[in-house]
Coordinates of C-alpha atoms and ligand atoms in Angstrom, one line a residue:
X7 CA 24.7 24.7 -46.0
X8 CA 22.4 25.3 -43.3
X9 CA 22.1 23.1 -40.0
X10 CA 19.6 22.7 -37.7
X11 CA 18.6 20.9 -34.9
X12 CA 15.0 21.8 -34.9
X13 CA 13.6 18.4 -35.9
X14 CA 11.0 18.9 -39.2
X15 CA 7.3 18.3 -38.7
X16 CA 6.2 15.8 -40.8
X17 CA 3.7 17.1 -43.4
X18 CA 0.1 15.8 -42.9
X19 CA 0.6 14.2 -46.6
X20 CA 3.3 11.9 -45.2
X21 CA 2.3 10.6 -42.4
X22 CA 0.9 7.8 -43.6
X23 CA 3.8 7.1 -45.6
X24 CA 5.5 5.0 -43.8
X25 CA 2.6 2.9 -43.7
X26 CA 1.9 2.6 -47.5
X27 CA 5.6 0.9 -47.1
X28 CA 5.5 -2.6 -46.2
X29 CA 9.2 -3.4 -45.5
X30 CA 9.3 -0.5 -43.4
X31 CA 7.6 -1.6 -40.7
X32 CA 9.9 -5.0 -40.9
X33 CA 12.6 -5.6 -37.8
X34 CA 16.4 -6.2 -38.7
X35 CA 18.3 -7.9 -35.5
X36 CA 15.7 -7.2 -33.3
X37 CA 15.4 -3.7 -33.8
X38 CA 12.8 -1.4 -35.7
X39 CA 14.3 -1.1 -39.5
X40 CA 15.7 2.4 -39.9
X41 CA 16.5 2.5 -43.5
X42 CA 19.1 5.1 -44.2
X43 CA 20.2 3.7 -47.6
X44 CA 18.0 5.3 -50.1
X45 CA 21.2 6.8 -52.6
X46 CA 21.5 2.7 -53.1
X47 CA 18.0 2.2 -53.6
X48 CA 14.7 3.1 -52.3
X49 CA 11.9 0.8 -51.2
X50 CA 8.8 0.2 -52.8
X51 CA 4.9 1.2 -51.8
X52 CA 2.8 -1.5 -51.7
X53 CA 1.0 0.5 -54.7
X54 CA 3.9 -0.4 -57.1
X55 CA 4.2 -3.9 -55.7
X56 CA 0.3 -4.6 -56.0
X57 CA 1.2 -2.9 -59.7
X58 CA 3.7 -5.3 -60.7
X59 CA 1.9 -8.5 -58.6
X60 CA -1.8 -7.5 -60.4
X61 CA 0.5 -7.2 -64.4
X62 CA 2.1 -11.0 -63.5
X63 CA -1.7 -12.0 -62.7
X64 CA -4.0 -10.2 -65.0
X65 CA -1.9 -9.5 -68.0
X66 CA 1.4 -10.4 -68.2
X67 CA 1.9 -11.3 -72.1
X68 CA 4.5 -9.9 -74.3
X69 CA 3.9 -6.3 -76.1
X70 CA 3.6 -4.1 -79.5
X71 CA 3.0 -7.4 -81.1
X72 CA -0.4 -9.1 -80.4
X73 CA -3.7 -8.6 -81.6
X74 CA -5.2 -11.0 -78.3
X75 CA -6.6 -8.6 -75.5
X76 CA -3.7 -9.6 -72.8
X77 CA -1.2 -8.3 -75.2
X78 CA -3.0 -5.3 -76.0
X79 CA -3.8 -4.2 -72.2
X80 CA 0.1 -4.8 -71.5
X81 CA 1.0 -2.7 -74.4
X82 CA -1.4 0.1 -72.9
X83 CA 0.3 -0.2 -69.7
X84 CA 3.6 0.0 -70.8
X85 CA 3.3 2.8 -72.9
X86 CA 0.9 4.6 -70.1
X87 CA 3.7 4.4 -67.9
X88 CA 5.7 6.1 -70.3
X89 CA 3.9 9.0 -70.6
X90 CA 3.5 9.1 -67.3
X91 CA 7.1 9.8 -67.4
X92 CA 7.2 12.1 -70.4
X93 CA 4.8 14.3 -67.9
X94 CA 6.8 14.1 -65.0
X95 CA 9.7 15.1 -66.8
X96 CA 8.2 17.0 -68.9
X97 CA 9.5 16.2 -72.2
X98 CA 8.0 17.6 -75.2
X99 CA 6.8 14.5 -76.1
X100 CA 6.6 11.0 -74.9
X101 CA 8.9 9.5 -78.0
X102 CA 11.7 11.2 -76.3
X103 CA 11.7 8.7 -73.4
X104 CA 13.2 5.5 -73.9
X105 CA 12.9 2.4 -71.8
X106 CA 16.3 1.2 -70.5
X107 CA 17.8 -1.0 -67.6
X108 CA 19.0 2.2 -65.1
X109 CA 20.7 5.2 -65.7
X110 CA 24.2 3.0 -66.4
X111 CA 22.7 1.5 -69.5
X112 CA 21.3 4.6 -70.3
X113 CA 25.2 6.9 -70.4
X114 CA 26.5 3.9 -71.9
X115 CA 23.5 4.2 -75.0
X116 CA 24.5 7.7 -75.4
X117 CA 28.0 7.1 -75.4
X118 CA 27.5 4.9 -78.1
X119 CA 24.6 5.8 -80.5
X120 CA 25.4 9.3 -80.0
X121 CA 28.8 10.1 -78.9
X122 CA 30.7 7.4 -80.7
X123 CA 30.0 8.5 -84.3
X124 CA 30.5 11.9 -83.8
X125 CA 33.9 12.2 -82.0
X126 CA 37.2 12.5 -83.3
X127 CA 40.8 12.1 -82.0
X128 CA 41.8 14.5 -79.6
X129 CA 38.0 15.9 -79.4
X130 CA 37.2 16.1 -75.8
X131 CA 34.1 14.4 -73.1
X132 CA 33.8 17.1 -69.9
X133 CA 32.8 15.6 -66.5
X134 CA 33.2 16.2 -63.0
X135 CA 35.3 14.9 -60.5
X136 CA 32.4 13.7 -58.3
X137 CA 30.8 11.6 -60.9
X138 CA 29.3 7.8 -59.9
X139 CA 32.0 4.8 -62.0
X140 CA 28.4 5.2 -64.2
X141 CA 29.6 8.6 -65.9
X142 CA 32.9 8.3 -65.9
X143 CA 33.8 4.4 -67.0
X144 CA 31.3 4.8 -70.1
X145 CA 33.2 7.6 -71.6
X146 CA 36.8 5.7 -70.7
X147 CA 35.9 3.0 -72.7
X148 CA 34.6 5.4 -75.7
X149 CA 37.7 7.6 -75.2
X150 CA 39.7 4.5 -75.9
X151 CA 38.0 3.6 -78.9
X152 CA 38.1 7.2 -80.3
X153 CA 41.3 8.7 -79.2
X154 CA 39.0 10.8 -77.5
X155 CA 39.9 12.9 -74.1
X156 CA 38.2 13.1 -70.9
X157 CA 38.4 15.7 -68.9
X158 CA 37.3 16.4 -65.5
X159 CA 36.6 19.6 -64.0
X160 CA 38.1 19.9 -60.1
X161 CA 35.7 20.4 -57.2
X162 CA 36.9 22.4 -54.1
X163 CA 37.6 21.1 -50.6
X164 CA 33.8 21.3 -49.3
X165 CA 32.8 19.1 -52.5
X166 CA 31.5 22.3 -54.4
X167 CA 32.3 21.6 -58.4
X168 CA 34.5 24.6 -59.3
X169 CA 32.2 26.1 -61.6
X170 CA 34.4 28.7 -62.7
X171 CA 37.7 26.7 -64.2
X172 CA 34.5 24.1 -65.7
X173 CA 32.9 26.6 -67.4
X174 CA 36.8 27.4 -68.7
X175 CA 37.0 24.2 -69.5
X176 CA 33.9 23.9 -72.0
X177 CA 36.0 25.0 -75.3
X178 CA 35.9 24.3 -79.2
X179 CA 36.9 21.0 -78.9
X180 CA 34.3 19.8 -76.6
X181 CA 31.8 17.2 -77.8
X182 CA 29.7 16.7 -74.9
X183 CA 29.4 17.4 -71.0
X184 CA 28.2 15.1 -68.5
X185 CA 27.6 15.9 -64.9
X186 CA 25.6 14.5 -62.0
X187 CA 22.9 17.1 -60.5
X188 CA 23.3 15.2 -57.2
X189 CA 26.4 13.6 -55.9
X190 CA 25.3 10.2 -54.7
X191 CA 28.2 10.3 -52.1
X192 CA 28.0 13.8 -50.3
X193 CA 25.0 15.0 -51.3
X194 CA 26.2 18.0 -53.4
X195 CA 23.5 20.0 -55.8
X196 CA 25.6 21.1 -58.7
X197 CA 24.5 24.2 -60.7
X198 CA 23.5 22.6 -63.8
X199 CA 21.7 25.6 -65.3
X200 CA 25.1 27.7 -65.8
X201 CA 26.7 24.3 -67.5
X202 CA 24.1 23.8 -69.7
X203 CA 23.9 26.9 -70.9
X204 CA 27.4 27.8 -71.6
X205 CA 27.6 24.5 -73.1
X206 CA 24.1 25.3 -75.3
X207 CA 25.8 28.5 -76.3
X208 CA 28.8 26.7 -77.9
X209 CA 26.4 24.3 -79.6
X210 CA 27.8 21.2 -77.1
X211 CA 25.7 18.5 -76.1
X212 CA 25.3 17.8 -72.2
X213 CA 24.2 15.3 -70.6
X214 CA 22.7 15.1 -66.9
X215 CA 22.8 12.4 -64.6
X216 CA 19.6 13.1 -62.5
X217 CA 19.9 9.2 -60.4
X218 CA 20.1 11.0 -57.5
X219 CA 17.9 14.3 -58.0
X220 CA 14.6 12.5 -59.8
X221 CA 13.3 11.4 -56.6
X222 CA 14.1 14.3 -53.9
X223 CA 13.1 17.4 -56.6
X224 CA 11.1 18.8 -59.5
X225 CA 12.9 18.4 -62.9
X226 CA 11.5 20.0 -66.2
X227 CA 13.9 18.6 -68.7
X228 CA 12.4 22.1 -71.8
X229 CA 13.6 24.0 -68.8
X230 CA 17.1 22.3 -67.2
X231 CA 17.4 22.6 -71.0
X232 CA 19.8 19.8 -71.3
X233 CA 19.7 17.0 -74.1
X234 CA 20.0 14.2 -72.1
X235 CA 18.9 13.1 -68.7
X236 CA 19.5 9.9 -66.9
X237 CA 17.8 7.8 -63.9
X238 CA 17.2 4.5 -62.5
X239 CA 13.7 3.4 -61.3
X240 CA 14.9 1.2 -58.0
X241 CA 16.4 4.4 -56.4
X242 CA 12.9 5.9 -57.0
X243 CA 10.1 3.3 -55.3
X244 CA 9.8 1.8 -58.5
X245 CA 11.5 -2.0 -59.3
X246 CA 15.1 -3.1 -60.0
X247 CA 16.1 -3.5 -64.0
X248 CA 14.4 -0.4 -65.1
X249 CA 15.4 3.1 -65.8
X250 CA 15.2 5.4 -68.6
X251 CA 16.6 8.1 -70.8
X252 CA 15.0 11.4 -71.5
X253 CA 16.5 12.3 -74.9
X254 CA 15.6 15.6 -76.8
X255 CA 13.8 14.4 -80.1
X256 CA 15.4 16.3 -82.7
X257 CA 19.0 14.2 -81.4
X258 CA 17.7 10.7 -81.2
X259 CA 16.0 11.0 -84.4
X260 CA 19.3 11.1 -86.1
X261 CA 21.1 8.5 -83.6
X262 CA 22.2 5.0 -84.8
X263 CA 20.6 1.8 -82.8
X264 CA 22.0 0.6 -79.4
X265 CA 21.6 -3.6 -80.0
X266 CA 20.1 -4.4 -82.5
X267 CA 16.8 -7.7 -82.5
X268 CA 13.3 -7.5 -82.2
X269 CA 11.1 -4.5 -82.1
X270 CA 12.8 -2.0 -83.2
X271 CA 13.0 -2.7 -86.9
X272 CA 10.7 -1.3 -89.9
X273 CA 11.9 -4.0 -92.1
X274 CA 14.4 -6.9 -92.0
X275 CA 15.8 -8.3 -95.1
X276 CA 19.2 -10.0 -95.6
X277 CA 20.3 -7.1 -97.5
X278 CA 19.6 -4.9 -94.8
X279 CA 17.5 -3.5 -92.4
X280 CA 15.9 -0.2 -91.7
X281 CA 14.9 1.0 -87.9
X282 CA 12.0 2.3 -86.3
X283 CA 12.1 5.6 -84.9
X284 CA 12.6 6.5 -81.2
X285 CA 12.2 5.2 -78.8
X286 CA 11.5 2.1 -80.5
X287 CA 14.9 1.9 -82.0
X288 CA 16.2 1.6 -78.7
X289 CA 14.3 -1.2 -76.9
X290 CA 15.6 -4.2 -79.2
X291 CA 13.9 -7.3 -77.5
X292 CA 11.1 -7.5 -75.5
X293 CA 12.0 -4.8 -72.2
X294 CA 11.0 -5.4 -68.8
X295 CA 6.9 -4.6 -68.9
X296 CA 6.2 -5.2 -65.1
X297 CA 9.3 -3.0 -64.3
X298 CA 8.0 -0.4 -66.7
X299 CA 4.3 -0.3 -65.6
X300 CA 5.6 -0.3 -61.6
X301 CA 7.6 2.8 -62.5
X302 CA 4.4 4.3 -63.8
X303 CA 2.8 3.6 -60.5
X304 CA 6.0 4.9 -58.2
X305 CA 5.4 8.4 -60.4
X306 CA 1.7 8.3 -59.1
X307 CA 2.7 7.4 -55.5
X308 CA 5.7 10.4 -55.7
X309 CA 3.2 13.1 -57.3
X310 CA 0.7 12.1 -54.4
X311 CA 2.5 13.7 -52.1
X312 CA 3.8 16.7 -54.5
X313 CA 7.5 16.9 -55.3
X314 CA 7.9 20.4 -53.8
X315 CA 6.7 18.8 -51.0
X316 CA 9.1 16.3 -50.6
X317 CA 11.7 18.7 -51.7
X318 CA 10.8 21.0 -48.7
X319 CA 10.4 18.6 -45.7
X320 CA 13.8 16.3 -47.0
X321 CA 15.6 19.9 -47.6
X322 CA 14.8 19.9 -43.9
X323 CA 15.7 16.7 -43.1
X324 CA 18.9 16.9 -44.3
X325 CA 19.6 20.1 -42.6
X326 CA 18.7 18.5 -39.0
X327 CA 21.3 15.1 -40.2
X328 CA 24.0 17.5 -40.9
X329 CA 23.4 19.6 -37.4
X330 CA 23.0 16.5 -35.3
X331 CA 26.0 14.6 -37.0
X332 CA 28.4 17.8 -36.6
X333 CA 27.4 17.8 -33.3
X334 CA 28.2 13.9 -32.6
X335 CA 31.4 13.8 -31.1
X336 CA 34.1 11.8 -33.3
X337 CA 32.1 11.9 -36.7
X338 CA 33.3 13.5 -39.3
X339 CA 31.2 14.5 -42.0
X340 CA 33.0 14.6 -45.8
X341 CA 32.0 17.5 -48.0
X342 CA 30.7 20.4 -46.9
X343 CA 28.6 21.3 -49.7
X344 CA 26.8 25.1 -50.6
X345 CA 23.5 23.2 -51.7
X346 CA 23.0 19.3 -50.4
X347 CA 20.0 16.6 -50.9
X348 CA 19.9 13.2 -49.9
X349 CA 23.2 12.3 -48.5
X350 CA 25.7 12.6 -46.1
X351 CA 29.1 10.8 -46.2
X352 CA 31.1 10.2 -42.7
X353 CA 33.8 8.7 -41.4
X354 CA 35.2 8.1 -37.1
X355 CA 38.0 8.5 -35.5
X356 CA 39.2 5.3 -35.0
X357 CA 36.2 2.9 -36.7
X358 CA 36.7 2.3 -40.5
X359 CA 33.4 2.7 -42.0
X360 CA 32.6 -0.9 -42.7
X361 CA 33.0 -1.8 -39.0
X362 CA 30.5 1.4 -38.3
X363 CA 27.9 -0.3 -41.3
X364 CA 28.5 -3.2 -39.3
X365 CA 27.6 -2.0 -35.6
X366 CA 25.0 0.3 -36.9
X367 CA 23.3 -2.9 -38.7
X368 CA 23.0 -4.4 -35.1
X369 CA 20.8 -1.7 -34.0
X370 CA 18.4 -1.8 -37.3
X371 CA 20.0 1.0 -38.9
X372 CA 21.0 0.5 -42.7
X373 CA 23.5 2.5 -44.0
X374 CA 25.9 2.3 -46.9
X375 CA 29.8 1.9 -46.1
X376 CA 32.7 1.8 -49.0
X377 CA 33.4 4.1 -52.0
X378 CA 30.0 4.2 -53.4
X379 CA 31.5 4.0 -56.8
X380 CA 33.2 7.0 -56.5
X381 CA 36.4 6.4 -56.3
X382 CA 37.9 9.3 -57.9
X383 CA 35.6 11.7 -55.3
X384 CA 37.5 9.2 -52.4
X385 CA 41.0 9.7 -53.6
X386 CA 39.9 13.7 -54.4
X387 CA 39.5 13.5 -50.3
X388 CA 42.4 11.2 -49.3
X389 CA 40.3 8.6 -48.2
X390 CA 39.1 5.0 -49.6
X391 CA 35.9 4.7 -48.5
X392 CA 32.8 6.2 -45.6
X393 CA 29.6 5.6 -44.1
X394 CA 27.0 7.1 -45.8
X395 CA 23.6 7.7 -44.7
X396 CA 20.9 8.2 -47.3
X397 CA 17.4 9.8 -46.8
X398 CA 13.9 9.3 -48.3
X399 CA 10.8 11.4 -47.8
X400 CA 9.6 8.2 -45.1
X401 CA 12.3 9.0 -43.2
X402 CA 11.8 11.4 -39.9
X403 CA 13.8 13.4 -37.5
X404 CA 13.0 9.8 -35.1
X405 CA 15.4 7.9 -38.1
X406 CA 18.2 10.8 -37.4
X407 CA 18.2 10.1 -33.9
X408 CA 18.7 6.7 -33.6
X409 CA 21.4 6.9 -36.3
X410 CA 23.2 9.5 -34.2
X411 CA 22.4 7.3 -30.7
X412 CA 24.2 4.3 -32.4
X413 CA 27.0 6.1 -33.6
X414 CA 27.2 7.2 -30.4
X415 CA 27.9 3.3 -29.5
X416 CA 30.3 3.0 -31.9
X417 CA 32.4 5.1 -30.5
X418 CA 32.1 4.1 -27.4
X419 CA 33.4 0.5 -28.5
X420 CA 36.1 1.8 -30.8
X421 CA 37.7 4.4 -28.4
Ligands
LIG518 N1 24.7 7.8 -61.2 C1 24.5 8.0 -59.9 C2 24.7 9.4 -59.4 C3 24.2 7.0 -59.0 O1 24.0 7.2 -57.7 C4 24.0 5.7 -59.6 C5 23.7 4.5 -58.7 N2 24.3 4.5 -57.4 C6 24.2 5.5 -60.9 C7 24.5 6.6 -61.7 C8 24.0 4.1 -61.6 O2 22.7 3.7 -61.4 P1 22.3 2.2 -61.7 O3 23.3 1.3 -61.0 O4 20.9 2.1 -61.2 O5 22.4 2.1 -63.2

């Protein structure tokens, strides 16, 4: 990819950003926060906050099943904030988003109300080497049940999937492929498009892991053309405990329940019991509303500012990171990637990254130091673990700087 070292302007839609952020203007040690750990999980606009603070005050009782007026604004809400999402995605209709606890929960539903009855011994799962413990532990387990294969398709030396030998390895055996549009620990942007379509053309389901891609880019799931997409709502602006599942309609209609309890029955009898259809079906119990309706209002706070816009001015971003940390004398940046967003994964000389997480968190910088659940990726490198620093659209060239002035420290402490 590209690097420069001309910082970004800041687009007259975000400069207020940072404001509309609460935490942000926080210290940590001393120091200004500079909050470099997005791919972990974003922070929250005081929008979503005042969303999920006004639900607990104003109408917080539990939905779908009460005829009193608290119930029935709550059920409004929670079901405005999933077509908010069947927009932003835009699905071709709002029963194809379910309600689940973050894209984990999500894989693991699909793995089991869809893949599970469907897959045979020595039928084959396709992933990537690059997937988060999320898309690749899932279909393990389900493999192990089945006598099912995973396979993973290699990715180069720069952290490029090889699309070439993937693509080879999408054959008549394959039940379903499942790849991450954005690595969560080196910031590659795989080409979905050519998967899913060869995969479409075979008549193989895929699925996409879009945790790290929802926030930093437009997504049209009719045109991505996948039949599954993932995500998690903390790691965009919205709470912790809710996520979702973008599932095309004519698949979940035929897909067996993921728990089973309240909700998403038609009728319950001790002889048996027959199931609502999606998404009902797969929120047994009562989900979480204020996470749900806070989502909704993190959708309205990203299309605010426009997600080309954000796309543009963090494509920029990232571009001045990678410059200014190739450039910083003993870092090593991991994965060189064609086509990156969001992160960059680093390691020094003679720091281990934990003891760089450690200085840098001295200076007010947050950053993200270990495996990121990617341990494969690590091993793929010959390492066990980097720093990783993480933008969002609040971030600013100012962020970059300080990052690369403290690393700067590190060094000098560590020789
Ligand atoms: N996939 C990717 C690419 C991720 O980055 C993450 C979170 N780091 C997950 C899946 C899992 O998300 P969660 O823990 O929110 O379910």
């Amino acid at each position: 990819m590209i690097e420069n070292l001309t910082p970004p302007a800041t687009p007259d839609v975000l400069k207020q950003a940072r404001v509309d952020f609460p935490i942000l203007s926080r210290t940590v040690n001393g120091k200004p926060l500079i909050y470099l750990d997005n791919a972990a999980s974003t922070q929250k606009p005081q929008s979503v906050i005042d969303a999920v603070s006004r639900y607990y005050s104003h109408e917080n009782a539990n939905i779908h099943r009460g005829v009193h007026l608290l119930s029935t604004e709550a059920t409004a809400a929670y079901e405005s904030a999933r077509q908010k999402l069947a927009r932003y995605l835009n699905a071709s209709d709002e029963s194809e988003i379910i309600f689940t606890r973050g894209a984990t929960e999500s894989i693991n539903l699909v793995a089991h109300s869809f893949l599970e009855p469907i897959i045979n011994a020595g039928e084959e799962i396709l992933i990537s080497h690059m997937e988060h413990h999320a898309n690749i532990v899932p279909w393990q387990l389900l493999a192990k049940r089945t006598g099912a294969r995973l396979r993973v398709a290699p990715i180069d030396d720069h952290g490029n999937l090889e699309l070439d030998t993937c693509l080879s390895m999408i054959g008549p055996k394959t039940k379903l492929v499942g790849i991450v549009h954005v690595s969560n620990s080196i910031g590659t942007v795989n080409p979905i498009e050519s998967i899913v379509t060869a995969a479409r053309e075979r008549g193989i389901a895929t699925l996409i892991d879009c945790a790290q891609s929802i926030q930093h880019m437009p997504l049209d799931v009719q045109s991505m053309g996948c039949d599954f997409v993932v995500f998690s709502g903390h790691k965009m602006f919205a709470p912790t405990g809710i996520g979702g599942l973008y599932g095309r309609k004519s698949l979940l209609g035929k897909m067996r329940p993921y728990q089973g309890g309240g909700d998403m029955i038609s009728r319950v009898s001790f002889d048996g019991t027959t199931f609502k259809e999606p998404p009902s079906r797969f929120e047994a119990g009562t989900p979480h509303i204020a996470g749900a309706i806070g989502l909704g209002f993190a959708l309205d706070y990203i299309e605010s500012i426009g997600r080309e816009t954000i796309h543009n001015y963090e494509s920029q971003l990232i571009e001045y990171a990678v410059g200014r940390l190739k450039n910083c004398q003993g870092v090593e940046i991991i994965g060189n990637p064609e086509h990156r967003s969001g992160a960059i994964s680093f390691t020094m000389e003679n720091a281990h990254p934990h003891d760089i997480g450690t200085i840098l968190d001295t200076e007010g910088v947050a950053i993200r130091t270990g495996h990121h659940c990617c341990e494969p990726l690590m091993t793929r490198f010959g390492i066990s673990a980097t720093a990783r620093a993480s933008i969002a659209f609040y971030n600013n060239s100012d962020d970059i700087d300080v990052l690369v002035d403290s690393l700067t420290k590190v060094r000098t402490l560590f020789g």
